Coordinates of C-alpha atoms in Angstrom, one line a residue:
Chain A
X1 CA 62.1 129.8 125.6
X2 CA 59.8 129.6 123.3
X3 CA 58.0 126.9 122.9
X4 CA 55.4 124.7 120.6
X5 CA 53.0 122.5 122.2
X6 CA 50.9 119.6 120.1
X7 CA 48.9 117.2 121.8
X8 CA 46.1 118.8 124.9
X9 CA 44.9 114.4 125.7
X10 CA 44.9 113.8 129.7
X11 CA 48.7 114.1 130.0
X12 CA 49.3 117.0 127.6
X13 CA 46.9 119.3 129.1
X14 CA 48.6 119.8 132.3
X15 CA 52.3 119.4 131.0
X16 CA 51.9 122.0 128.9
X17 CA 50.4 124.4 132.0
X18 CA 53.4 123.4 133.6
X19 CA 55.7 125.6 131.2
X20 CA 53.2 128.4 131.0
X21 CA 53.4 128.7 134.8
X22 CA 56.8 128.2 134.5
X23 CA 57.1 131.6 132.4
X24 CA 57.8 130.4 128.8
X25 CA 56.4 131.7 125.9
X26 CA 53.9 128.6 125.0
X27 CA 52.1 128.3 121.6
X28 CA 50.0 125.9 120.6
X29 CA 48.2 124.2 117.7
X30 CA 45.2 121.6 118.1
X31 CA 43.3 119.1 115.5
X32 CA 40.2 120.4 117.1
X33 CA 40.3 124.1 117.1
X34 CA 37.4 124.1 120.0
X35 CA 39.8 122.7 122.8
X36 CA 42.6 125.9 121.0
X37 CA 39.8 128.7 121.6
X38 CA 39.5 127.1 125.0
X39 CA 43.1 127.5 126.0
X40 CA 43.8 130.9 124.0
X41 CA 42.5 133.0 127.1
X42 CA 45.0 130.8 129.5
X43 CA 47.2 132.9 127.8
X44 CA 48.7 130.1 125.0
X45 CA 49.5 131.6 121.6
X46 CA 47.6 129.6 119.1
X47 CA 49.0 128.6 115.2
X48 CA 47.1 127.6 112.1
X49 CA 49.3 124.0 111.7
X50 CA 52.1 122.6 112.9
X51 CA 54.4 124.5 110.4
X52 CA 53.4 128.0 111.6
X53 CA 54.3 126.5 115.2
X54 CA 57.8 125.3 114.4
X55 CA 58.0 128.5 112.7
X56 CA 57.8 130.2 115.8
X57 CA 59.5 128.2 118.3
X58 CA 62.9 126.5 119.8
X59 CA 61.4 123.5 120.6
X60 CA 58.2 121.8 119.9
X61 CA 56.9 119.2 121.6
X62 CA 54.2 116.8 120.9
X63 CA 52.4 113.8 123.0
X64 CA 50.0 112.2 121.0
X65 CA 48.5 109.0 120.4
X66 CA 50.2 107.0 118.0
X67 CA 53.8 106.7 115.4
X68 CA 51.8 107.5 112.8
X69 CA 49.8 110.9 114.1
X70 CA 53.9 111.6 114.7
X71 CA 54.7 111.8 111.3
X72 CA 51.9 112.7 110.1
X73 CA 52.8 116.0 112.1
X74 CA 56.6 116.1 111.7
X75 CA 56.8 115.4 107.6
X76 CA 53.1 115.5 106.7
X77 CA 51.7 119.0 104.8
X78 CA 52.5 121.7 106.6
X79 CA 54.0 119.9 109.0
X80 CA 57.0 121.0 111.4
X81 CA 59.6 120.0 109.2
X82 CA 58.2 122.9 106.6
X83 CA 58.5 125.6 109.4
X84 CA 61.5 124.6 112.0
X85 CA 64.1 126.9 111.6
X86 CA 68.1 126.1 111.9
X87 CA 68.9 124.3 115.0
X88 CA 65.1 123.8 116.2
X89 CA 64.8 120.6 118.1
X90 CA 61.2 118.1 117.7
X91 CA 61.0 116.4 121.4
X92 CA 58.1 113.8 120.9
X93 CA 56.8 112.6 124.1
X94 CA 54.5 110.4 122.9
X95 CA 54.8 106.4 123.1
X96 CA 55.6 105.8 119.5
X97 CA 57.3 102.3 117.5
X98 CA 60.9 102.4 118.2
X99 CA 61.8 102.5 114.8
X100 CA 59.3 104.9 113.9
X101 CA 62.0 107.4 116.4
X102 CA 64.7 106.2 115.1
X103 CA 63.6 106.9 111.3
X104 CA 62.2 110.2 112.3
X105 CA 65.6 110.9 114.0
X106 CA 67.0 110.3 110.9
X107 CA 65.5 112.5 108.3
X108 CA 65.0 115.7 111.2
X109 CA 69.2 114.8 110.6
X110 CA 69.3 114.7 107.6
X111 CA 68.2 118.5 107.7
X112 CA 70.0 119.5 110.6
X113 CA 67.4 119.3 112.3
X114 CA 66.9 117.6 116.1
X115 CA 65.0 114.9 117.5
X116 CA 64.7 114.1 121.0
X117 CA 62.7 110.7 122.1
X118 CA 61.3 111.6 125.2
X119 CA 58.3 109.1 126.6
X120 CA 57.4 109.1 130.1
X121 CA 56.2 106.8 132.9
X122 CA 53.8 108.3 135.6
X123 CA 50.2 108.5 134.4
X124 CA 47.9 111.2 134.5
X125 CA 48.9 112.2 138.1
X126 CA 52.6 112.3 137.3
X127 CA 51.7 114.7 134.7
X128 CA 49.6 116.4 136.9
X129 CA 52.5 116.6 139.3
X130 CA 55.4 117.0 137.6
X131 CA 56.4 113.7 138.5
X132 CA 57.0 112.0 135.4
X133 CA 59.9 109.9 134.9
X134 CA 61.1 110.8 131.4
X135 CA 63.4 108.1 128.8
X136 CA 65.4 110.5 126.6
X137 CA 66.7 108.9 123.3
X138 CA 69.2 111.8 121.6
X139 CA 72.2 112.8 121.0
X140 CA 74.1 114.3 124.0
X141 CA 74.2 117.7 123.0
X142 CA 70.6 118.1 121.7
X143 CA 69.4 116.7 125.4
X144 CA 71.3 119.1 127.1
X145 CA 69.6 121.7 125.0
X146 CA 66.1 120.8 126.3
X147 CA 67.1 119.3 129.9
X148 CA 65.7 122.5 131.4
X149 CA 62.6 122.5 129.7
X150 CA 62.0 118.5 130.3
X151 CA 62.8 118.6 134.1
X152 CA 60.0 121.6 134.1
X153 CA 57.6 118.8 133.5
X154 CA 59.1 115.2 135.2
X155 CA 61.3 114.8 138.1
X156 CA 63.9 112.0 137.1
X157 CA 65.1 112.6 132.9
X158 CA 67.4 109.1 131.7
X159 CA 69.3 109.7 128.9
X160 CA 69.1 106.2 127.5
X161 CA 71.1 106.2 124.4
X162 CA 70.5 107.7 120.5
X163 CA 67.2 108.4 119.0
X164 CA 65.1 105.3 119.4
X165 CA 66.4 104.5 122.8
X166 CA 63.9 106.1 124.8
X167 CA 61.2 104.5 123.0
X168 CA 62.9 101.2 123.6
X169 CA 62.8 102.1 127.5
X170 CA 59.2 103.1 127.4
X171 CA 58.4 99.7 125.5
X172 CA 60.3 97.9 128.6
X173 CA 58.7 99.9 131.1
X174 CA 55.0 99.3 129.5
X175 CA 56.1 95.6 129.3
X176 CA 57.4 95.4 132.5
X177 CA 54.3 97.5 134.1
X178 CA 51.3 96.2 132.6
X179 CA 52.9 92.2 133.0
X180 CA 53.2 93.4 137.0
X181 CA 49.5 94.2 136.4
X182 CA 48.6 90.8 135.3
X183 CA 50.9 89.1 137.8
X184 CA 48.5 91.7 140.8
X185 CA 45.8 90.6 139.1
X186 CA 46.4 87.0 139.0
X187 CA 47.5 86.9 142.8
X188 CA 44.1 88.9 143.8
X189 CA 41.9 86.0 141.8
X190 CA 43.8 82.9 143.5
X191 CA 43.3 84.6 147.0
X192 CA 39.8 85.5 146.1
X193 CA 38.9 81.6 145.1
X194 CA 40.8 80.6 148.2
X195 CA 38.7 82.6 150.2
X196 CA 41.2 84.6 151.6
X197 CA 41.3 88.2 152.2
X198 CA 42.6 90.1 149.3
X199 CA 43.8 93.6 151.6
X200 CA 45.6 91.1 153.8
X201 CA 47.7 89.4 151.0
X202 CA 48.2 92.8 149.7
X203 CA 49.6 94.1 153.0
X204 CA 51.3 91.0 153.2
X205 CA 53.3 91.4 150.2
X206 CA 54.0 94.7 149.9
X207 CA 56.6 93.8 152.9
X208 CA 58.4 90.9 151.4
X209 CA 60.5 90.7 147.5
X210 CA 57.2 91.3 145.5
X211 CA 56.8 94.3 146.5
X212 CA 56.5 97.0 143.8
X213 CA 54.5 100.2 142.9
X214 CA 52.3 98.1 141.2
X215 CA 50.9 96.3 144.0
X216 CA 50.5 99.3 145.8
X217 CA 48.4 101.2 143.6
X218 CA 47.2 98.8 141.4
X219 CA 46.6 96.2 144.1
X220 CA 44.6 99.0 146.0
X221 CA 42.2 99.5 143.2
X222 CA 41.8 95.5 142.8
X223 CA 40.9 95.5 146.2
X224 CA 38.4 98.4 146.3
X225 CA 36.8 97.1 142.9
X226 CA 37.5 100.6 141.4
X227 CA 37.6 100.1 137.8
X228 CA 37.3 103.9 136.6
X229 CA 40.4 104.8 134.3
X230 CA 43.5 106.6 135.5
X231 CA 45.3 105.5 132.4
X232 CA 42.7 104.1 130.0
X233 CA 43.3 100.2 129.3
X234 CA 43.1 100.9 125.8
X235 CA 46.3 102.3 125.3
X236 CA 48.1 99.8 127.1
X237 CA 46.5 97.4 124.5
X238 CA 48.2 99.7 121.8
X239 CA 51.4 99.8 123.8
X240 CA 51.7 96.0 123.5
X241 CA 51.1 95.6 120.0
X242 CA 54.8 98.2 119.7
X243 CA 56.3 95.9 122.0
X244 CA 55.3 93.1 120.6
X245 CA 55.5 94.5 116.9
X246 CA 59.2 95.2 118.1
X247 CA 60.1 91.7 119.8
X248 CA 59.0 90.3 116.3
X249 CA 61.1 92.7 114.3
X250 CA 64.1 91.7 116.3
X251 CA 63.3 87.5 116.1
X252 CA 63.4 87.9 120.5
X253 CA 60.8 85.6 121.8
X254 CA 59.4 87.3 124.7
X255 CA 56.7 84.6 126.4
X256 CA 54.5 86.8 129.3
X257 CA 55.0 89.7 127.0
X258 CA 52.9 87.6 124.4
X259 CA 50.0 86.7 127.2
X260 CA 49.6 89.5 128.6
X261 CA 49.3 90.9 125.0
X262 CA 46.2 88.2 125.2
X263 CA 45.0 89.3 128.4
X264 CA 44.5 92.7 127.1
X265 CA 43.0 91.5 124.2
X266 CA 40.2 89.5 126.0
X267 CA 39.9 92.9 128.2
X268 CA 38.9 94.9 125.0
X269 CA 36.6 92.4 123.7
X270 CA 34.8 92.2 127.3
X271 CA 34.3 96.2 126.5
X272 CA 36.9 97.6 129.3
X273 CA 39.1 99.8 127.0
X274 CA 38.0 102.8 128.5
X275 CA 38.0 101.3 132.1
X276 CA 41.3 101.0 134.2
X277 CA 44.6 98.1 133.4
X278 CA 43.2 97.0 137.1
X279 CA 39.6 95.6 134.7
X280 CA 42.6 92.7 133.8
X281 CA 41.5 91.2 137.3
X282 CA 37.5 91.0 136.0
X283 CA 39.3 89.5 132.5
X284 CA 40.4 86.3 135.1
X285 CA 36.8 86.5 136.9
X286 CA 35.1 86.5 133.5
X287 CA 37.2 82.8 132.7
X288 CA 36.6 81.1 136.0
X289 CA 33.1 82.8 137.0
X290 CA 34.4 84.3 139.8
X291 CA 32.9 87.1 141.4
X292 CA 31.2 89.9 140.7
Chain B
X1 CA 60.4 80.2 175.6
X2 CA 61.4 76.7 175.0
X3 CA 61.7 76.5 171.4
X4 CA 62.3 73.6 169.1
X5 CA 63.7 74.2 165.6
X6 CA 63.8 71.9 162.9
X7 CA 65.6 72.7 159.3
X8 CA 69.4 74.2 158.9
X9 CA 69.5 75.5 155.5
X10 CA 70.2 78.7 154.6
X11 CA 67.3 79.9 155.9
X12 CA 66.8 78.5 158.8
X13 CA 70.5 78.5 160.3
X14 CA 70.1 82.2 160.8
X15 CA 66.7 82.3 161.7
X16 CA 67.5 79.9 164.6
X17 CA 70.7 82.2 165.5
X18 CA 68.1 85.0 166.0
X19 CA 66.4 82.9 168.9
X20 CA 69.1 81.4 170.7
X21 CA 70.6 85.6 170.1
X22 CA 67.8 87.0 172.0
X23 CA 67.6 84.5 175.0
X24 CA 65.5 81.9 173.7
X25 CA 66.3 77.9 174.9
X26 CA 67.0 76.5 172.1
X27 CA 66.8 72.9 170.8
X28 CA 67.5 71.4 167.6
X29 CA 66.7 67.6 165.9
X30 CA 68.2 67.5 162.6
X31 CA 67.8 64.5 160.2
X32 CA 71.8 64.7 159.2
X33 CA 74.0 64.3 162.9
X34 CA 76.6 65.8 161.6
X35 CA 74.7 69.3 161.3
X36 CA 73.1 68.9 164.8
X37 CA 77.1 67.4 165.8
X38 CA 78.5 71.0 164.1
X39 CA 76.1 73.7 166.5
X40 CA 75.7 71.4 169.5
X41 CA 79.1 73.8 170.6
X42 CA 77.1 76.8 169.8
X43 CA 74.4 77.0 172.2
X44 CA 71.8 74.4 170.8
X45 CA 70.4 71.3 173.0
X46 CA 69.7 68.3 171.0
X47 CA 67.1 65.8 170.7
X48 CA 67.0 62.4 169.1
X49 CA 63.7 63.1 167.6
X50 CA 61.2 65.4 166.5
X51 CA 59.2 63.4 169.7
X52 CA 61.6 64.1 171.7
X53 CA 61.7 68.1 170.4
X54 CA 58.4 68.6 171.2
X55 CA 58.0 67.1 174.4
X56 CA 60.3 69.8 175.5
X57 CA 59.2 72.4 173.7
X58 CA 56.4 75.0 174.2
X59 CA 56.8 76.0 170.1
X60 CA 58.2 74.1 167.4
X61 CA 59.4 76.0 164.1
X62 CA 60.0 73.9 161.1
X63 CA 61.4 75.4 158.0
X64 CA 62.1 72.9 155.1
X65 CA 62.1 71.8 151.8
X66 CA 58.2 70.4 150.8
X67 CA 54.7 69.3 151.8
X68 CA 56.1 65.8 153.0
X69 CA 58.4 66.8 155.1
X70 CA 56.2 68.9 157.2
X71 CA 53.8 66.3 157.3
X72 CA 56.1 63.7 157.8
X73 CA 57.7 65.5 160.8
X74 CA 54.0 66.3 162.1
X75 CA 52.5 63.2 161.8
X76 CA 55.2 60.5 160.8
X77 CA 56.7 57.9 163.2
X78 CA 58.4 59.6 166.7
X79 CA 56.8 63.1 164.9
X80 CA 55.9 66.5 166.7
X81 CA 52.6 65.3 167.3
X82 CA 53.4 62.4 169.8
X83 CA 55.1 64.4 172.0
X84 CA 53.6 67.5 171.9
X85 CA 52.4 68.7 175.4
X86 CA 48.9 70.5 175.7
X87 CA 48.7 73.7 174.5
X88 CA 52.0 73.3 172.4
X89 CA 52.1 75.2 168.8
X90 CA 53.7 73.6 165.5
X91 CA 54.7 77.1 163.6
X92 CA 55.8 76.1 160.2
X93 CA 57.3 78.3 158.4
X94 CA 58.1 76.5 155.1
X95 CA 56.8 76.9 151.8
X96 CA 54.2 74.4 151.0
X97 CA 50.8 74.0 149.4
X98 CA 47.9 75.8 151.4
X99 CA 45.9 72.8 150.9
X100 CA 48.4 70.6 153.2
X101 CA 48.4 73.6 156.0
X102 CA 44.6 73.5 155.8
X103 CA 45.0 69.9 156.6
X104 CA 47.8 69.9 158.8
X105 CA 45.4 72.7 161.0
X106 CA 42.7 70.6 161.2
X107 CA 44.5 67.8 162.3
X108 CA 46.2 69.6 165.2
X109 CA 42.9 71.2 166.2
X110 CA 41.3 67.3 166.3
X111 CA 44.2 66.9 169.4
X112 CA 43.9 70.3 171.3
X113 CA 47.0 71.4 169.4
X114 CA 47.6 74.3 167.4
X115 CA 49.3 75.8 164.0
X116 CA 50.2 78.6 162.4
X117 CA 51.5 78.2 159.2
X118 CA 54.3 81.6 159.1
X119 CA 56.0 81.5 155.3
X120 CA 58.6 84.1 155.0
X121 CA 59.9 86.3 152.0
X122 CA 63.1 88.0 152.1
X123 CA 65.8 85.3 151.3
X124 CA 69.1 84.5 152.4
X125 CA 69.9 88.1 153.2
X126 CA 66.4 88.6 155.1
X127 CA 67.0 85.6 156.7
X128 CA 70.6 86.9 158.1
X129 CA 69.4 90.7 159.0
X130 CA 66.2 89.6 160.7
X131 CA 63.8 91.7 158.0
X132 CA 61.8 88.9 156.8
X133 CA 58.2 89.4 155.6
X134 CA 56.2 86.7 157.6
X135 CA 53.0 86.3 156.4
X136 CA 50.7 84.4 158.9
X137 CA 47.8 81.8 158.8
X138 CA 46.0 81.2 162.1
X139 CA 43.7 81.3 164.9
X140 CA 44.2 84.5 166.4
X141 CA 44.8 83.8 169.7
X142 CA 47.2 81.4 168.6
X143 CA 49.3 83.7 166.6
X144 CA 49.3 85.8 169.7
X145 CA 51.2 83.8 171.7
X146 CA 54.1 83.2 169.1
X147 CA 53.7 86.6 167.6
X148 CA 56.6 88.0 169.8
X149 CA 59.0 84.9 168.5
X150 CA 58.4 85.6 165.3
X151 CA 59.1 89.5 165.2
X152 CA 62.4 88.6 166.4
X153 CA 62.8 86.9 162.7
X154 CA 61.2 89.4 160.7
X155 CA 60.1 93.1 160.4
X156 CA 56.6 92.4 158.9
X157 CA 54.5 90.1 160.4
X158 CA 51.0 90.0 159.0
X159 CA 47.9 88.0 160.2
X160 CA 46.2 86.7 156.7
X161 CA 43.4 84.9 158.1
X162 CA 43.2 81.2 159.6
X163 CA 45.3 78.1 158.9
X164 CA 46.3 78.2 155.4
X165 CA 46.1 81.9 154.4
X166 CA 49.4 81.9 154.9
X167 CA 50.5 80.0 152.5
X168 CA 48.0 81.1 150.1
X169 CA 49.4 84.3 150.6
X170 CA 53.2 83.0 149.7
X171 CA 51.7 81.8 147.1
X172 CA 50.8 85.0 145.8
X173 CA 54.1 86.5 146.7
X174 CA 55.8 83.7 144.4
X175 CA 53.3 84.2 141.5
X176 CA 54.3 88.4 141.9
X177 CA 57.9 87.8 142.4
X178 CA 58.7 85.0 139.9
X179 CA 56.9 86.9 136.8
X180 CA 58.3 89.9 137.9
X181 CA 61.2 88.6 137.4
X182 CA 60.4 87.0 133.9
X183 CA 59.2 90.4 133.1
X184 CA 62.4 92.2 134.2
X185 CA 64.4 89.4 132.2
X186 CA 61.9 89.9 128.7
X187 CA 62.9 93.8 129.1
X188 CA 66.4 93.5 129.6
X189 CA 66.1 90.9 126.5
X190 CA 64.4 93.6 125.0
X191 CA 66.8 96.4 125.4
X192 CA 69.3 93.9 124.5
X193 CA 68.2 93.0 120.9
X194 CA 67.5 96.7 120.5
X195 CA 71.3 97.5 120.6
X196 CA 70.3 99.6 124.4
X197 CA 72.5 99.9 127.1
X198 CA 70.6 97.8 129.9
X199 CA 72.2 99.5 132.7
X200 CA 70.2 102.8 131.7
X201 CA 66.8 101.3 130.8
X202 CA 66.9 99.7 134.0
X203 CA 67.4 102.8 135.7
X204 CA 65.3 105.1 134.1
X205 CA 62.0 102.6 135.1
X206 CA 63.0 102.2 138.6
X207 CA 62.5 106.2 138.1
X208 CA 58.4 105.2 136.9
X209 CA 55.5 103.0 137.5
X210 CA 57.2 100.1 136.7
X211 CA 59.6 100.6 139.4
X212 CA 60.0 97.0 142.1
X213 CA 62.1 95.7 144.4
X214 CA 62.4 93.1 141.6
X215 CA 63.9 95.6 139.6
X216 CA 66.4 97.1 141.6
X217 CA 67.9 93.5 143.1
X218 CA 67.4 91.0 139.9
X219 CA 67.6 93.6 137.1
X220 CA 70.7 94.7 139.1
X221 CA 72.0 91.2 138.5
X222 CA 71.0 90.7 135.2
X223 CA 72.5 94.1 134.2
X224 CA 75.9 92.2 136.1
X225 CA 75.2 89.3 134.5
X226 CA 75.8 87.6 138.1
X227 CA 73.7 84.2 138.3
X228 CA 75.4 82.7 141.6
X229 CA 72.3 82.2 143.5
X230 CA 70.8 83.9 146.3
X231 CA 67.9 81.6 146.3
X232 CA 68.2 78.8 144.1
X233 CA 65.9 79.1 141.0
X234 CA 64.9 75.4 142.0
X235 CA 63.1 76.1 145.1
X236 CA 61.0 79.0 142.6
X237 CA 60.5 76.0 140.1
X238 CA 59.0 74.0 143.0
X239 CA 56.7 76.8 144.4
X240 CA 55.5 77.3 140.8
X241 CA 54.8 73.7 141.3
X242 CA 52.4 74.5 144.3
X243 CA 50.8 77.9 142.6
X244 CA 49.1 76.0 139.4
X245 CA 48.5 73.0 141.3
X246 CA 46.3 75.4 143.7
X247 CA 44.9 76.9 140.6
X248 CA 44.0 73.9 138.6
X249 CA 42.3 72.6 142.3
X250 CA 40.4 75.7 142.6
X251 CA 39.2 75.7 138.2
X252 CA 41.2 79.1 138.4
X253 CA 43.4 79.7 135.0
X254 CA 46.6 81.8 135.4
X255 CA 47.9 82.6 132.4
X256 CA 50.9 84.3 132.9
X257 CA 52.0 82.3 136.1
X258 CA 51.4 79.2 133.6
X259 CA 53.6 80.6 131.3
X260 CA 56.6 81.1 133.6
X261 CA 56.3 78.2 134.9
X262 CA 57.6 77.0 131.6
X263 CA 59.8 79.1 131.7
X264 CA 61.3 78.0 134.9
X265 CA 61.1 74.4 133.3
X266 CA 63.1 75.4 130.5
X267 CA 65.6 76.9 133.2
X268 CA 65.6 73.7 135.0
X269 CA 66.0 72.3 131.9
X270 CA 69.4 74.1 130.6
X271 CA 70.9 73.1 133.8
X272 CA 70.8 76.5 135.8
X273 CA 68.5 75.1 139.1
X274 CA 71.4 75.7 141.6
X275 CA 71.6 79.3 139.8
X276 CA 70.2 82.2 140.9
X277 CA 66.6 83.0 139.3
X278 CA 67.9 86.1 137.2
X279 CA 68.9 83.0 135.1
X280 CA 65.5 83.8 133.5
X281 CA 67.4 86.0 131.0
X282 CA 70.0 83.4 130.0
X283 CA 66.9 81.3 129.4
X284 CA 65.6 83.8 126.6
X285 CA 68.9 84.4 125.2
X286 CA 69.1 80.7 124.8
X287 CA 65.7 80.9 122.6
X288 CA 66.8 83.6 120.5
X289 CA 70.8 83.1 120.1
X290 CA 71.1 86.2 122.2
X291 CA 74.2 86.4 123.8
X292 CA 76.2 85.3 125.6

């Protein structure tokens, strides 16, 4: 198949490899035209702008940072609206506004053109991996079109609902993740000023009902004191302003949603955004002068 | 083992089946006669008070409702304490504040006795199947003695550190669980608002880092919209209780646990405290005219 590829961040890089190695034809096109010359002699096929790369492709896919760099690639100047051709299909696997996907679904229809929502959970090692859990929003028959190409690069694909839907997964999951986070964190700092032994509780309740993936990995580097970023905390903090930004749209009060929201906040002013979620636990130490 | 075995709730009645099951001589003081009347037929001896219990036993389990009662039935009038042999161990496997089995500890300790406060997690269901996460606080050689008794309740059984890690511990599991579960009810919300079918949100993140045990059992029962309670939401409102009163000892803020502890005010509140905690969700529906 042959392919477009925008966006070459910390998950993009290595999802992309995975559909070179996997023997499709991949092109791609970068803001920064150093990190395309560094990729040309992986054997990518490089374009002069996003239109050039629709031009030439099935699919494209983009994962990027945020609803706006979306449209500014899909109906900006020469943009992939200019160069798709009948039937091409725009899978964005970025974690965008849901109503940003649901518009862009929208006018791509309006064109005959396709959109596929396609966010994913999994960090950097699930793109790394090929782990990824991917939350489709599309019409049926446009999913079916890419399923191939999207189980290349995750290993469970939902198909949610329409356009939009996805997103409105990946805001769950991010709100549902991140407040887990907070909860980890908020269990390590009572143990820690009780004087109890934070591995233990872990242990401890990764047997029992609050057992999650959170406190196993994030609990882990809570207990070690390793800050360094697998996902950078920074886009968390984005993530929460679309969820929030969303819950307000809609008139849905959504109470933890809003403190963690807070949380994160304090963490960016403390100068963590570049450090791990796990830095929420020094956000709690920081307010009760806890350790270090 | 001689074992006594105070409390026949839904818990407990199970839990003490397990004993008498695997060989254990088994007696029982209960403060209602008629529940003591109803399994004196199955197996159980019965004594006239928790004096009485003791004197007979080499290990007393308790498992009720609050702080009080364990004191009480440590230290009140004909308690464990009078007629506790030499050597004898009070287990206690209730949830209560970590402050009280600090205290209860030392008090022991002062006559030669010992305690191990053992709160579980698992429910009614872990309860039943013997799988219950038993999280320990304890001397060690005390918890050796009893640590065969209490693998016959449980499939986890970890050593947190001495009298009171325990519960500091369950603590933790509560503040994990509980928000999870406000979490999981926000998303569902969420997805609700948002027109999206919850059914698949909920299973494309149990594909993805936000995957739980939470999400699998409550979001299972929110998606189901089945509130008939495995554990009561009242018993969560009243470990919240214990949680921020720990905290506000110990000049330790807790946002988000703060914040659904309100939450499971407002539950209490609308009426839904004999209802199962996925009630969480009916909560925010109530706030935002959601449905039903």
């Amino acid at each position: 198949m042959r392919v477009g590829w925008i966006g070459l961040g910390v998950m993009g890089r290595p999802m992309a490899g995975h559909l070179l190695a996997a023997g499709h034809d991949v092109a791609i096109w970068a803001r920064n035209p150093a990190a395309e010359a560094l990729l040309a002699n992986q054997g990518y096929a490089l374009c002069a702008s996003p239109a050039e790369l629709a031009a030439r492709s099935d699919v494209v896919i983009t994962i990027v940072t945020s609803s706006a760099d979306v449209e500014g690639l899909a109906f900006g100047s020469a943009g992939l609206a200019e160069g798709f051709g009948p039937g091409s299909v725009h899978v964005d696997m970025s974690t965008i506004a849901p109503s940003m996907a649901r518009s862009l679904g929208e006018r791509y229809a309006a064109r005959g053109l396709a959109w596929v929502d396609a966010p994913v959970s999994g960090g950097e090692a699930g793109a790394r991996n090929a782990t990824l859990a991917i939350m489709a929003g599309a019409e049926a028959g446009v999913l079916d079109r890419v399923r191939p190409l999207l189980l290349t690069l995750g290993k469970t694909l939902v198909h949610v609902g329409p356009p939009g839907a996805g997103q409105v997964a990946k805001a769950c999951n991010q709100l549902v993740m991140v407040a887990a986070i907070e909860a980890c964190a908020e269990a390590m700092r009572l143990a820690a000023a009780s004087g109890v032994d934070l591995a233990a509780v872990r242990t401890a309740l990764l047997g029992g009902s609050a057992t999650s993936r959170v406190m196993e990995v994030m609990g882990d580097r809570m207990v070690r004191r390793d800050f360094a970023a697998g996902i950078e905390a920074r886009l968390h903090h984005k993530d929460f302003g679309l969820v929030l930004q969303e819950a307000v749209a809609l008139g849905c009060p959504l109470p933890i949603a809003a403190q963690v929201w807070q949380q994160l906040n304090a963490l960016m002013g403390l100068g963590w955004g570049r450090d791990d979620t796990a830095s929420l636990l020094r956000v709690l130490e920081a307010e009760s002068k806890g350790q270090p």
